[in-house]
Tab-separated table of C-alpha atoms in Angstrom:
chain	number	residue	atom	x	y	z
A	1	UNK	CA	0.000	0.000	0.000
A	2	UNK	CA	1.146	3.560	-0.652
A	3	UNK	CA	1.432	6.076	2.197
A	4	UNK	CA	-1.968	7.536	1.356
A	5	UNK	CA	-3.530	4.064	1.096
A	6	UNK	CA	-2.024	3.235	4.479
A	7	UNK	CA	-3.402	6.459	5.904
A	8	UNK	CA	-6.903	5.753	4.627
A	9	UNK	CA	-6.793	2.152	5.870
A	10	UNK	CA	-5.659	3.327	9.297
A	11	UNK	CA	-8.462	5.902	9.403
A	12	UNK	CA	-11.136	3.404	8.373
A	13	UNK	CA	-9.836	0.872	10.859
A	14	UNK	CA	-10.154	3.419	13.678
A	15	UNK	CA	-13.621	4.580	12.607
A	16	UNK	CA	-15.417	1.342	11.721
A	17	UNK	CA	-15.914	-0.464	14.988
A	18	UNK	CA	-17.228	-3.628	13.386
A	19	UNK	CA	-14.461	-3.887	10.801
A	20	UNK	CA	-11.203	-5.755	11.052
A	21	UNK	CA	-8.278	-6.343	8.690
A	22	UNK	CA	-8.976	-3.145	6.720
A	23	UNK	CA	-7.038	-2.947	3.458
A	24	UNK	CA	-6.989	-0.207	0.833
A	25	UNK	CA	-5.778	-0.728	-2.716
A	26	UNK	CA	-6.082	0.682	-6.225
A	27	UNK	CA	-5.800	4.316	-5.127
A	28	UNK	CA	-5.743	6.593	-8.192
A	29	UNK	CA	-6.088	10.328	-8.577
A	30	UNK	CA	-9.036	11.408	-10.703
A	31	UNK	CA	-8.169	14.124	-13.171
A	32	UNK	CA	-10.470	17.143	-13.000
A	33	UNK	CA	-10.806	17.659	-9.259
A	34	UNK	CA	-9.572	21.217	-9.453
A	35	UNK	CA	-10.986	22.575	-6.214
A	36	UNK	CA	-10.391	19.482	-4.148
A	37	UNK	CA	-8.153	16.483	-4.705
A	38	UNK	CA	-10.226	13.472	-5.724
A	39	UNK	CA	-9.041	9.867	-5.486
A	40	UNK	CA	-10.773	6.587	-6.186
A	41	UNK	CA	-9.848	3.520	-4.175
A	42	UNK	CA	-11.062	0.136	-3.037
A	43	UNK	CA	-11.420	-0.713	0.630
A	44	UNK	CA	-11.772	-4.282	1.859
A	45	UNK	CA	-12.388	-5.494	5.370
A	46	UNK	CA	-13.928	-8.294	7.395
A	47	UNK	CA	-17.164	-7.661	9.230
A	48	UNK	CA	-18.908	-10.252	11.379
A	49	UNK	CA	-16.991	-13.011	9.625
A	50	UNK	CA	-17.922	-11.672	6.197
A	51	UNK	CA	-15.570	-10.175	3.603
A	52	UNK	CA	-16.683	-6.732	2.428
A	53	UNK	CA	-15.271	-4.695	-0.459
A	54	UNK	CA	-16.378	-1.191	-1.476
A	55	UNK	CA	-15.374	1.193	-4.237
A	56	UNK	CA	-15.020	4.625	-2.649
A	57	UNK	CA	-13.955	8.196	-3.327
A	58	UNK	CA	-11.706	10.363	-1.187
A	59	UNK	CA	-12.252	14.120	-1.518
A	60	UNK	CA	-9.404	15.951	0.159
A	61	UNK	CA	-8.841	19.694	0.465
A	62	UNK	CA	-6.416	21.048	-2.090
A	63	UNK	CA	-3.758	23.412	-0.802
A	64	UNK	CA	-5.424	26.106	-2.953
A	65	UNK	CA	-7.631	26.012	-5.980
A	66	UNK	CA	-10.412	27.518	-8.016
A	67	UNK	CA	-12.677	28.392	-5.151
A	68	UNK	CA	-12.311	28.759	-1.434
A	69	UNK	CA	-14.567	25.975	-0.263
A	70	UNK	CA	-15.968	25.543	3.214
A	71	UNK	CA	-14.577	22.221	4.251
A	72	UNK	CA	-17.716	20.499	5.419
A	73	UNK	CA	-20.136	22.156	3.005
A	74	UNK	CA	-20.153	19.548	0.255
A	75	UNK	CA	-20.417	16.674	2.730
A	76	UNK	CA	-23.332	18.344	4.515
A	77	UNK	CA	-25.144	18.964	1.235
A	78	UNK	CA	-24.775	15.321	0.207
A	79	UNK	CA	-26.150	14.245	3.588
A	80	UNK	CA	-29.070	16.669	3.425
A	81	UNK	CA	-30.114	15.837	-0.128
A	82	UNK	CA	-29.977	12.048	0.240
A	83	UNK	CA	-33.358	10.572	-0.680
A	84	UNK	CA	-34.761	13.743	-2.258
A	85	UNK	CA	-34.606	12.671	-5.893
A	86	UNK	CA	-31.352	14.311	-6.897
A	87	UNK	CA	-28.800	11.615	-7.827
A	88	UNK	CA	-25.825	12.002	-5.499
A	89	UNK	CA	-23.275	9.686	-3.920
A	90	UNK	CA	-23.754	8.363	-0.417
A	91	UNK	CA	-21.290	9.847	2.065
A	92	UNK	CA	-19.646	8.039	4.962
A	93	UNK	CA	-16.992	9.988	6.824
A	94	UNK	CA	-16.145	13.667	7.222
A	95	UNK	CA	-12.816	14.400	8.875
A	96	UNK	CA	-11.751	17.974	9.570
A	97	UNK	CA	-8.684	17.005	11.612
A	98	UNK	CA	-5.580	17.187	9.406
A	99	UNK	CA	-3.749	14.610	11.526
A	100	UNK	CA	-5.082	11.694	9.467
A	101	UNK	CA	-4.366	12.592	5.827
A	102	UNK	CA	-2.570	15.951	6.116
A	103	UNK	CA	-5.690	17.903	5.177
A	104	UNK	CA	-9.448	17.680	5.848
A	105	UNK	CA	-11.322	15.163	3.716
A	106	UNK	CA	-14.453	13.133	3.322
A	107	UNK	CA	-15.172	9.683	1.955
A	108	UNK	CA	-18.120	8.837	-0.264
A	109	UNK	CA	-19.338	6.104	-2.596
A	110	UNK	CA	-17.881	5.730	-6.058
A	111	UNK	CA	-20.950	6.062	-8.283
A	112	UNK	CA	-21.250	4.205	-11.580
A	113	UNK	CA	-20.578	6.058	-14.801
A	114	UNK	CA	-18.122	8.621	-16.027
A	115	UNK	CA	-18.066	12.403	-16.512
A	116	UNK	CA	-18.445	13.954	-19.935
A	117	UNK	CA	-15.640	16.374	-20.687
A	118	UNK	CA	-17.130	19.493	-22.304
A	119	UNK	CA	-13.679	20.827	-23.190
A	120	UNK	CA	-12.761	18.216	-25.791
A	121	UNK	CA	-14.004	18.062	-29.387
A	122	UNK	CA	-16.718	15.565	-30.188
A	123	UNK	CA	-19.650	14.196	-28.224
A	124	UNK	CA	-18.826	13.946	-24.510
A	125	UNK	CA	-21.925	11.810	-23.915
A	126	UNK	CA	-21.368	8.922	-26.329
A	127	UNK	CA	-24.473	9.605	-28.400
A	128	UNK	CA	-26.757	10.187	-25.380
A	129	UNK	CA	-26.459	13.976	-25.377
A	130	UNK	CA	-30.128	14.784	-25.836
A	131	UNK	CA	-31.483	12.429	-23.160
A	132	UNK	CA	-28.725	13.444	-20.774
A	133	UNK	CA	-29.488	17.121	-21.350
A	134	UNK	CA	-33.177	16.512	-20.598
A	135	UNK	CA	-32.245	14.794	-17.339
A	136	UNK	CA	-29.764	17.566	-16.585
A	137	UNK	CA	-32.496	20.201	-16.725
A	138	UNK	CA	-35.057	18.030	-14.928
A	139	UNK	CA	-32.670	17.358	-12.066
A	140	UNK	CA	-31.934	21.088	-11.796
A	141	UNK	CA	-35.685	21.672	-11.607
A	142	UNK	CA	-36.044	19.003	-8.919
A	143	UNK	CA	-33.281	20.648	-6.918
A	144	UNK	CA	-34.967	24.050	-7.247
A	145	UNK	CA	-38.207	22.597	-5.893
A	146	UNK	CA	-36.633	21.363	-2.634
A	147	UNK	CA	-37.236	23.520	0.447
A	148	UNK	CA	-33.738	24.192	1.781
A	149	UNK	CA	-35.030	24.702	5.319
A	150	UNK	CA	-36.917	21.405	5.312
A	151	UNK	CA	-33.717	19.506	4.514
A	152	UNK	CA	-31.646	21.402	7.065
A	153	UNK	CA	-29.614	23.532	4.663
A	154	UNK	CA	-30.500	26.941	6.093
A	155	UNK	CA	-26.898	27.341	7.224
A	156	UNK	CA	-25.760	27.618	3.611
A	157	UNK	CA	-24.746	31.072	2.343
A	158	UNK	CA	-27.918	33.219	1.985
A	159	UNK	CA	-29.873	30.540	3.856
A	160	UNK	CA	-31.569	33.090	6.076
A	161	UNK	CA	-32.478	35.473	3.248
A	162	UNK	CA	-35.923	35.623	1.673
A	163	UNK	CA	-34.998	37.983	-1.175
A	164	UNK	CA	-32.122	39.988	-2.616
A	165	UNK	CA	-30.066	36.953	-3.624
A	166	UNK	CA	-28.773	38.739	-6.706
A	167	UNK	CA	-27.268	41.470	-4.548
A	168	UNK	CA	-25.777	39.088	-2.016
A	169	UNK	CA	-24.179	37.006	-4.753
A	170	UNK	CA	-22.783	40.073	-6.501
A	171	UNK	CA	-21.232	41.177	-3.209
A	172	UNK	CA	-19.799	37.700	-2.704
A	173	UNK	CA	-18.102	37.495	-6.096
A	174	UNK	CA	-16.993	41.133	-6.119
A	175	UNK	CA	-15.169	40.507	-2.838
A	176	UNK	CA	-13.434	37.511	-4.399
A	177	UNK	CA	-12.421	39.658	-7.375
A	178	UNK	CA	-11.106	42.344	-5.026
A	179	UNK	CA	-9.008	39.768	-3.236
A	180	UNK	CA	-7.564	37.961	-6.237
A	181	UNK	CA	-7.252	40.495	-9.030
A	182	UNK	CA	-3.601	41.402	-9.653
A	183	UNK	CA	-4.456	43.677	-12.574
A	184	UNK	CA	-7.856	45.378	-12.513
A	185	UNK	CA	-10.246	44.208	-15.234
A	186	UNK	CA	-12.434	47.201	-16.192
A	187	UNK	CA	-14.742	45.067	-18.368
A	188	UNK	CA	-15.633	42.851	-15.415
A	189	UNK	CA	-16.099	45.872	-13.142
A	190	UNK	CA	-18.255	47.544	-15.770
A	191	UNK	CA	-20.454	44.452	-16.013
A	192	UNK	CA	-20.759	44.383	-12.214
A	193	UNK	CA	-22.008	47.965	-12.223
A	194	UNK	CA	-24.472	47.211	-15.039
A	195	UNK	CA	-25.819	44.255	-13.048
A	196	UNK	CA	-26.333	46.467	-9.993
A	197	UNK	CA	-28.089	49.156	-12.048
A	198	UNK	CA	-30.431	46.619	-13.682
A	199	UNK	CA	-31.395	44.119	-10.964
A	200	UNK	CA	-33.564	41.089	-11.731
A	201	UNK	CA	-36.798	40.355	-9.860
A	202	UNK	CA	-36.585	38.108	-6.827
A	203	UNK	CA	-37.315	34.426	-7.444
A	204	UNK	CA	-40.721	32.969	-6.581
A	205	UNK	CA	-38.993	31.159	-3.740
A	206	UNK	CA	-35.445	30.661	-2.485
A	207	UNK	CA	-33.789	27.577	-3.937
A	208	UNK	CA	-30.806	25.385	-3.271
A	209	UNK	CA	-28.306	26.491	-5.900
A	210	UNK	CA	-25.648	23.931	-6.780
A	211	UNK	CA	-23.305	26.738	-7.762
A	212	UNK	CA	-21.326	24.821	-10.401
A	213	UNK	CA	-24.137	23.043	-12.231
A	214	UNK	CA	-22.680	22.303	-15.633
A	215	UNK	CA	-21.591	19.783	-18.179
A	216	UNK	CA	-18.632	17.915	-16.724
A	217	UNK	CA	-19.850	17.974	-13.117
A	218	UNK	CA	-21.989	14.848	-13.260
A	219	UNK	CA	-21.553	11.179	-14.098
A	220	UNK	CA	-23.505	9.273	-16.726
A	221	UNK	CA	-23.817	5.558	-17.366
A	222	UNK	CA	-23.456	3.762	-20.732
A	223	UNK	CA	-27.252	3.609	-21.091
A	224	UNK	CA	-27.469	7.419	-20.950
A	225	UNK	CA	-28.588	7.901	-17.346
A	226	UNK	CA	-27.193	10.619	-15.075
A	227	UNK	CA	-25.995	8.651	-12.066
A	228	UNK	CA	-24.603	11.416	-9.849
A	229	UNK	CA	-24.425	15.196	-9.652
A	230	UNK	CA	-21.024	16.082	-8.192
A	231	UNK	CA	-18.905	19.060	-7.069
A	232	UNK	CA	-21.192	20.895	-4.669
A	233	UNK	CA	-18.468	23.043	-3.068
A	234	UNK	CA	-20.147	26.264	-4.198
A	235	UNK	CA	-23.652	25.292	-3.099
A	236	UNK	CA	-25.714	28.061	-1.544
A	237	UNK	CA	-29.254	29.357	-1.336
A	238	UNK	CA	-30.398	31.749	-4.030
A	239	UNK	CA	-32.231	32.250	-7.272
A	240	UNK	CA	-32.578	28.973	-9.200
A	241	UNK	CA	-31.955	30.883	-12.434
A	242	UNK	CA	-28.323	31.075	-11.334
A	243	UNK	CA	-27.853	27.328	-11.952
A	244	UNK	CA	-29.722	27.495	-15.258
A	245	UNK	CA	-27.560	30.361	-16.488
A	246	UNK	CA	-24.388	28.553	-15.394
A	247	UNK	CA	-25.436	25.421	-17.282
A	248	UNK	CA	-26.026	27.528	-20.394
A	249	UNK	CA	-22.660	29.286	-20.255
A	250	UNK	CA	-20.957	28.901	-23.648
A	251	UNK	CA	-17.782	27.586	-21.970
A	252	UNK	CA	-19.688	24.324	-21.291
A	253	UNK	CA	-23.120	24.783	-22.912
A	254	UNK	CA	-25.851	22.188	-22.491
A	255	UNK	CA	-27.514	23.723	-25.546
A	256	UNK	CA	-24.985	21.691	-27.573
A	257	UNK	CA	-27.237	18.727	-26.874
A	258	UNK	CA	-30.747	20.122	-26.515
A	259	UNK	CA	-32.283	23.423	-27.698
A	260	UNK	CA	-32.739	26.041	-24.988
A	261	UNK	CA	-36.551	25.997	-25.170
A	262	UNK	CA	-36.732	22.238	-24.638
A	263	UNK	CA	-34.290	22.409	-21.747
A	264	UNK	CA	-36.182	25.192	-20.009
A	265	UNK	CA	-39.463	23.308	-20.531
A	266	UNK	CA	-37.941	20.271	-18.779
A	267	UNK	CA	-36.784	22.505	-15.911
A	268	UNK	CA	-40.203	24.164	-15.597
A	269	UNK	CA	-41.974	20.791	-15.541
A	270	UNK	CA	-39.697	19.467	-12.796
A	271	UNK	CA	-39.620	22.602	-10.652
A	272	UNK	CA	-43.238	23.668	-11.081
A	273	UNK	CA	-41.983	27.219	-11.659
A	274	UNK	CA	-41.768	29.333	-14.825
A	275	UNK	CA	-38.453	30.657	-16.127
A	276	UNK	CA	-38.377	34.444	-16.438
A	277	UNK	CA	-36.428	34.724	-19.718
A	278	UNK	CA	-35.431	38.358	-19.162
A	279	UNK	CA	-34.180	37.615	-15.648
A	280	UNK	CA	-32.289	34.641	-17.067
A	281	UNK	CA	-30.375	37.073	-19.333
A	282	UNK	CA	-29.318	38.973	-16.198
A	283	UNK	CA	-28.102	35.751	-14.617
A	284	UNK	CA	-26.184	34.844	-17.774
A	285	UNK	CA	-24.150	38.051	-17.495
A	286	UNK	CA	-23.798	37.376	-13.775
A	287	UNK	CA	-22.432	33.909	-14.634
A	288	UNK	CA	-19.716	35.423	-16.800
A	289	UNK	CA	-18.711	37.760	-13.952
A	290	UNK	CA	-18.747	34.885	-11.466
A	291	UNK	CA	-16.594	32.821	-13.838
A	292	UNK	CA	-14.091	35.682	-14.043
A	293	UNK	CA	-13.907	35.757	-10.248
A	294	UNK	CA	-13.244	32.017	-10.185
A	295	UNK	CA	-10.534	32.284	-12.858
A	296	UNK	CA	-9.005	35.187	-10.943
A	297	UNK	CA	-8.758	33.000	-7.840
A	298	UNK	CA	-7.229	30.239	-9.948
A	299	UNK	CA	-4.618	32.561	-11.443
A	300	UNK	CA	-3.788	34.000	-8.030
A	301	UNK	CA	-3.384	30.597	-6.389
A	302	UNK	CA	-1.046	29.419	-9.154
A	303	UNK	CA	0.908	32.681	-9.196
A	304	UNK	CA	1.416	32.506	-5.433
A	305	UNK	CA	2.754	28.954	-5.675
A	306	UNK	CA	0.037	27.608	-3.369
A	307	UNK	CA	-1.279	25.506	-6.230
A	308	UNK	CA	0.804	24.259	-9.140
A	309	UNK	CA	-1.833	22.291	-11.040
A	310	UNK	CA	-1.691	23.006	-14.763
A	311	UNK	CA	-5.493	23.035	-14.953
A	312	UNK	CA	-5.492	25.905	-12.473
A	313	UNK	CA	-2.998	27.970	-14.475
A	314	UNK	CA	-4.768	27.305	-17.762
A	315	UNK	CA	-8.149	28.083	-16.236
A	316	UNK	CA	-6.816	31.426	-15.105
A	317	UNK	CA	-5.459	32.291	-18.541
A	318	UNK	CA	-7.908	30.721	-21.006
A	319	UNK	CA	-11.045	30.841	-18.869
A	320	UNK	CA	-10.347	34.420	-17.863
A	321	UNK	CA	-10.015	35.559	-21.454
A	322	UNK	CA	-13.050	33.555	-22.584
A	323	UNK	CA	-15.358	35.092	-20.004
A	324	UNK	CA	-14.072	38.654	-20.338
A	325	UNK	CA	-14.649	38.336	-24.065
A	326	UNK	CA	-18.123	36.941	-23.359
A	327	UNK	CA	-18.864	39.856	-21.006
A	328	UNK	CA	-17.847	42.292	-23.732
A	329	UNK	CA	-20.122	40.580	-26.265
A	330	UNK	CA	-23.024	40.664	-23.794
A	331	UNK	CA	-22.382	44.317	-23.026
A	332	UNK	CA	-22.300	45.076	-26.759
A	333	UNK	CA	-25.722	43.381	-27.041
A	334	UNK	CA	-26.894	45.681	-24.266
A	335	UNK	CA	-25.764	48.729	-26.248
A	336	UNK	CA	-22.653	49.569	-24.220
A	337	UNK	CA	-20.505	50.185	-27.300
A	338	UNK	CA	-23.070	52.414	-29.004
B	1	UNK	CA	19.742	32.833	-35.606
B	2	UNK	CA	19.308	34.094	-32.052
B	3	UNK	CA	18.127	31.578	-29.457
B	4	UNK	CA	15.434	33.704	-27.847
B	5	UNK	CA	13.344	32.984	-24.759
B	6	UNK	CA	10.393	32.444	-27.068
B	7	UNK	CA	12.331	29.969	-29.171
B	8	UNK	CA	13.578	28.036	-26.147
B	9	UNK	CA	10.098	27.809	-24.622
B	10	UNK	CA	8.691	26.499	-27.901
B	11	UNK	CA	11.444	23.879	-27.921
B	12	UNK	CA	10.552	22.692	-24.428
B	13	UNK	CA	6.868	22.663	-25.383
B	14	UNK	CA	7.596	20.391	-28.369
B	15	UNK	CA	9.766	18.102	-26.267
B	16	UNK	CA	7.070	17.723	-23.616
B	17	UNK	CA	4.237	17.241	-26.089
B	18	UNK	CA	5.854	14.996	-28.660
B	19	UNK	CA	8.468	12.977	-26.797
B	20	UNK	CA	7.837	13.004	-23.066
B	21	UNK	CA	4.029	12.931	-22.667
B	22	UNK	CA	3.527	9.900	-24.951
B	23	UNK	CA	6.030	7.921	-22.869
B	24	UNK	CA	4.298	8.532	-19.529
B	25	UNK	CA	2.247	5.552	-18.397
B	26	UNK	CA	0.285	7.238	-15.613
B	27	UNK	CA	-2.772	8.937	-17.234
B	28	UNK	CA	-2.856	11.794	-14.709
B	29	UNK	CA	0.849	12.578	-15.121
B	30	UNK	CA	0.607	12.286	-18.920
B	31	UNK	CA	-2.289	14.736	-18.971
B	32	UNK	CA	-0.338	17.124	-16.744
B	33	UNK	CA	2.605	16.940	-19.155
B	34	UNK	CA	0.327	17.794	-22.096
B	35	UNK	CA	-1.244	20.686	-20.211
B	36	UNK	CA	2.214	21.903	-19.176
B	37	UNK	CA	3.197	21.951	-22.826
B	38	UNK	CA	0.090	23.982	-23.683
B	39	UNK	CA	0.856	26.468	-20.897
B	40	UNK	CA	4.421	26.788	-22.155
B	41	UNK	CA	3.170	27.435	-25.690
B	42	UNK	CA	0.858	30.209	-24.492
B	43	UNK	CA	3.728	31.751	-22.507
B	44	UNK	CA	6.101	31.433	-25.467
B	45	UNK	CA	3.659	33.217	-27.745
B	46	UNK	CA	3.267	36.055	-25.225
B	47	UNK	CA	6.958	36.840	-24.833
B	48	UNK	CA	7.763	38.750	-27.995
B	49	UNK	CA	5.247	41.592	-27.760
B	50	UNK	CA	4.608	41.575	-23.993
B	51	UNK	CA	6.184	45.003	-23.395
B	52	UNK	CA	4.872	46.592	-26.597
B	53	UNK	CA	1.336	45.496	-25.846
B	54	UNK	CA	1.431	47.013	-22.366
B	55	UNK	CA	3.042	50.244	-23.516
B	56	UNK	CA	0.350	50.649	-26.192
B	57	UNK	CA	-2.459	49.880	-23.750
B	58	UNK	CA	-1.160	52.271	-21.116
B	59	UNK	CA	-0.910	55.028	-23.717
B	60	UNK	CA	-4.475	54.350	-24.888
B	61	UNK	CA	-5.787	54.536	-21.314
B	62	UNK	CA	-3.946	57.823	-20.693
B	63	UNK	CA	-5.571	59.205	-23.829
B	64	UNK	CA	-9.031	58.173	-22.584
B	65	UNK	CA	-8.359	59.622	-19.122
B	66	UNK	CA	-7.343	62.911	-20.726
B	67	UNK	CA	-10.640	63.036	-22.590
B	68	UNK	CA	-12.637	62.242	-19.445
B	69	UNK	CA	-10.683	64.988	-17.694
B	70	UNK	CA	-12.038	67.524	-20.185
B	71	UNK	CA	-15.552	66.792	-18.874
B	72	UNK	CA	-14.510	66.850	-15.214
B	73	UNK	CA	-13.609	69.723	-12.942
B	74	UNK	CA	-11.888	70.382	-9.642
B	75	UNK	CA	-9.693	67.725	-8.010
B	76	UNK	CA	-10.992	65.005	-10.302
B	77	UNK	CA	-9.954	66.931	-13.424
B	78	UNK	CA	-6.527	67.494	-11.868
B	79	UNK	CA	-6.116	63.799	-11.011
B	80	UNK	CA	-7.120	62.739	-14.514
B	81	UNK	CA	-4.803	65.303	-16.112
B	82	UNK	CA	-1.923	64.058	-13.975
B	83	UNK	CA	-2.594	60.461	-14.997
B	84	UNK	CA	-2.898	61.452	-18.638
B	85	UNK	CA	0.470	63.195	-18.502
B	86	UNK	CA	2.219	60.346	-16.722
B	87	UNK	CA	4.741	58.016	-18.350
B	88	UNK	CA	5.601	54.359	-17.897
B	89	UNK	CA	8.252	54.213	-15.163
B	90	UNK	CA	10.179	51.438	-16.933
B	91	UNK	CA	9.946	48.751	-19.549
B	92	UNK	CA	10.158	45.617	-17.412
B	93	UNK	CA	6.892	43.708	-17.791
B	94	UNK	CA	6.281	43.725	-14.032
B	95	UNK	CA	6.733	47.525	-13.967
B	96	UNK	CA	4.430	47.961	-16.946
B	97	UNK	CA	1.848	45.670	-15.317
B	98	UNK	CA	1.924	47.712	-12.113
B	99	UNK	CA	1.413	50.907	-14.118
B	100	UNK	CA	-1.292	49.203	-16.160
B	101	UNK	CA	-3.112	48.240	-12.956
B	102	UNK	CA	-2.870	51.829	-11.678
B	103	UNK	CA	-4.251	53.231	-14.918
B	104	UNK	CA	-6.983	50.597	-15.177
B	105	UNK	CA	-8.165	51.460	-11.659
B	106	UNK	CA	-8.397	55.108	-12.709
B	107	UNK	CA	-10.263	54.052	-15.848
B	108	UNK	CA	-12.784	52.086	-13.752
B	109	UNK	CA	-13.364	55.160	-11.574
B	110	UNK	CA	-13.642	57.396	-14.639
B	111	UNK	CA	-16.162	55.096	-16.305
B	112	UNK	CA	-18.252	54.904	-13.142
B	113	UNK	CA	-18.296	58.708	-13.028
B	114	UNK	CA	-19.341	58.898	-16.686
B	115	UNK	CA	-22.187	56.458	-16.008
B	116	UNK	CA	-23.451	58.745	-13.258
B	117	UNK	CA	-23.677	61.732	-15.666
B	118	UNK	CA	-25.598	60.245	-18.598
B	119	UNK	CA	-25.310	63.389	-20.763
B	120	UNK	CA	-24.462	62.930	-24.430
B	121	UNK	CA	-20.731	63.629	-24.100
B	122	UNK	CA	-20.434	61.222	-21.189
B	123	UNK	CA	-22.341	58.482	-23.020
B	124	UNK	CA	-20.147	58.825	-26.113
B	125	UNK	CA	-16.976	58.639	-24.034
B	126	UNK	CA	-18.313	55.687	-22.022
B	127	UNK	CA	-18.944	53.861	-25.297
B	128	UNK	CA	-15.406	54.643	-26.437
B	129	UNK	CA	-14.062	53.102	-23.243
B	130	UNK	CA	-16.087	49.917	-23.821
B	131	UNK	CA	-14.737	49.711	-27.384
B	132	UNK	CA	-11.224	50.190	-26.016
B	133	UNK	CA	-11.833	47.277	-23.629
B	134	UNK	CA	-12.937	45.093	-26.553
B	135	UNK	CA	-9.786	45.939	-28.475
B	136	UNK	CA	-7.566	45.328	-25.455
B	137	UNK	CA	-9.117	41.941	-24.738
B	138	UNK	CA	-8.680	40.874	-28.352
B	139	UNK	CA	-5.001	41.865	-28.307
B	140	UNK	CA	-4.430	40.066	-25.008
B	141	UNK	CA	-6.125	36.833	-26.087
B	142	UNK	CA	-3.928	33.835	-25.255
B	143	UNK	CA	-2.302	32.530	-28.420
B	144	UNK	CA	-2.101	28.767	-28.545
């Protein structure tokens, strides 16, 4: 066993009272876990005279990354949403003490399926794009319909608010820009001011917002079924249009697989709420600003040496340019250039 | 032929992409090698005109600040005139970036002030600033 495998085995041995002879093998890093380190592994043990083997995932804090995640947030969201219709992995252990594996982590089930990479040419969904896109929007609608208080998620960011989510989220991302921006980006700041001058209406009700709901952040099986929605580190309470706009972003657009109208119809059917198309346009510009804040954090964490992942550096450079260019195109549509 | 920084970085990029990455058995490490080569290529393509691009952009911002200053008065007009008359303190990229950040901050403030006026002259100048931002972003696009 490697050092990390040994560490996991030791942890499981100390935390599963009924288990003995705990072994961990097949540990492999999963490419794409940019905000947290993600590893798959197999754990085997004996329990009441019976041999047990499970395929599991370790999510460990990165030293620095795309977003500053609250350590227990994703674990708590998985726990709260279990059994509410949104496909998610089961979670088993949350450990905030760095003594075990150097940094906080949690352990969850390895779900069947694979992610579709929206950043490569060709069909990321092996010919199932349309049915996967329909599920994608339906699941987002299901999530929007859940009462965050009823599932115990009122401690999420904005969880106590009843309105004004747009303003709270703008404040949140502007603060992240302020912290990470080495060279001021006037286009992003101009878009921020436009968003404040032209606020959207409040949503019909507060919703659980995944925060990074997009192509690439879920698993699908060979028969075209979404088996798990992943990467909930940016989950908060807000306007459900935020997730829709993020899923539509042209950096990873779901409209590659299903026309916008069909996708929104699937969302409306699942959520029981209408989509305000004009407000959605506001959230699409917001998404581009939010993306710029995320890329700014990525660039800053690489530049500082706290994170040396190539995906982080490239996100900062390519993603930053893509979304500033997108902001400028959206502002041109809004008449900013005359 | 001169072995420039740009040329050397392109050489390392090719080595990583064509000879090293294909030989790496671990998928994660191989992907990191390919991404490293892409990052190197972007950096290599940014070396040659890095200073020129920043000098041009800083000059363009000073020009815009001068024009905003014509509409302003009092301390704001003085501040804008000072910025418009300033010069790049050096040609090292880090120095130019620091000056670029200073000027961009002033441009953000100037644009916010223009937005608060909404008279014809302010609107026209605001639109010029947005068009400048489009041009700047296009010039700064990462070249792969």
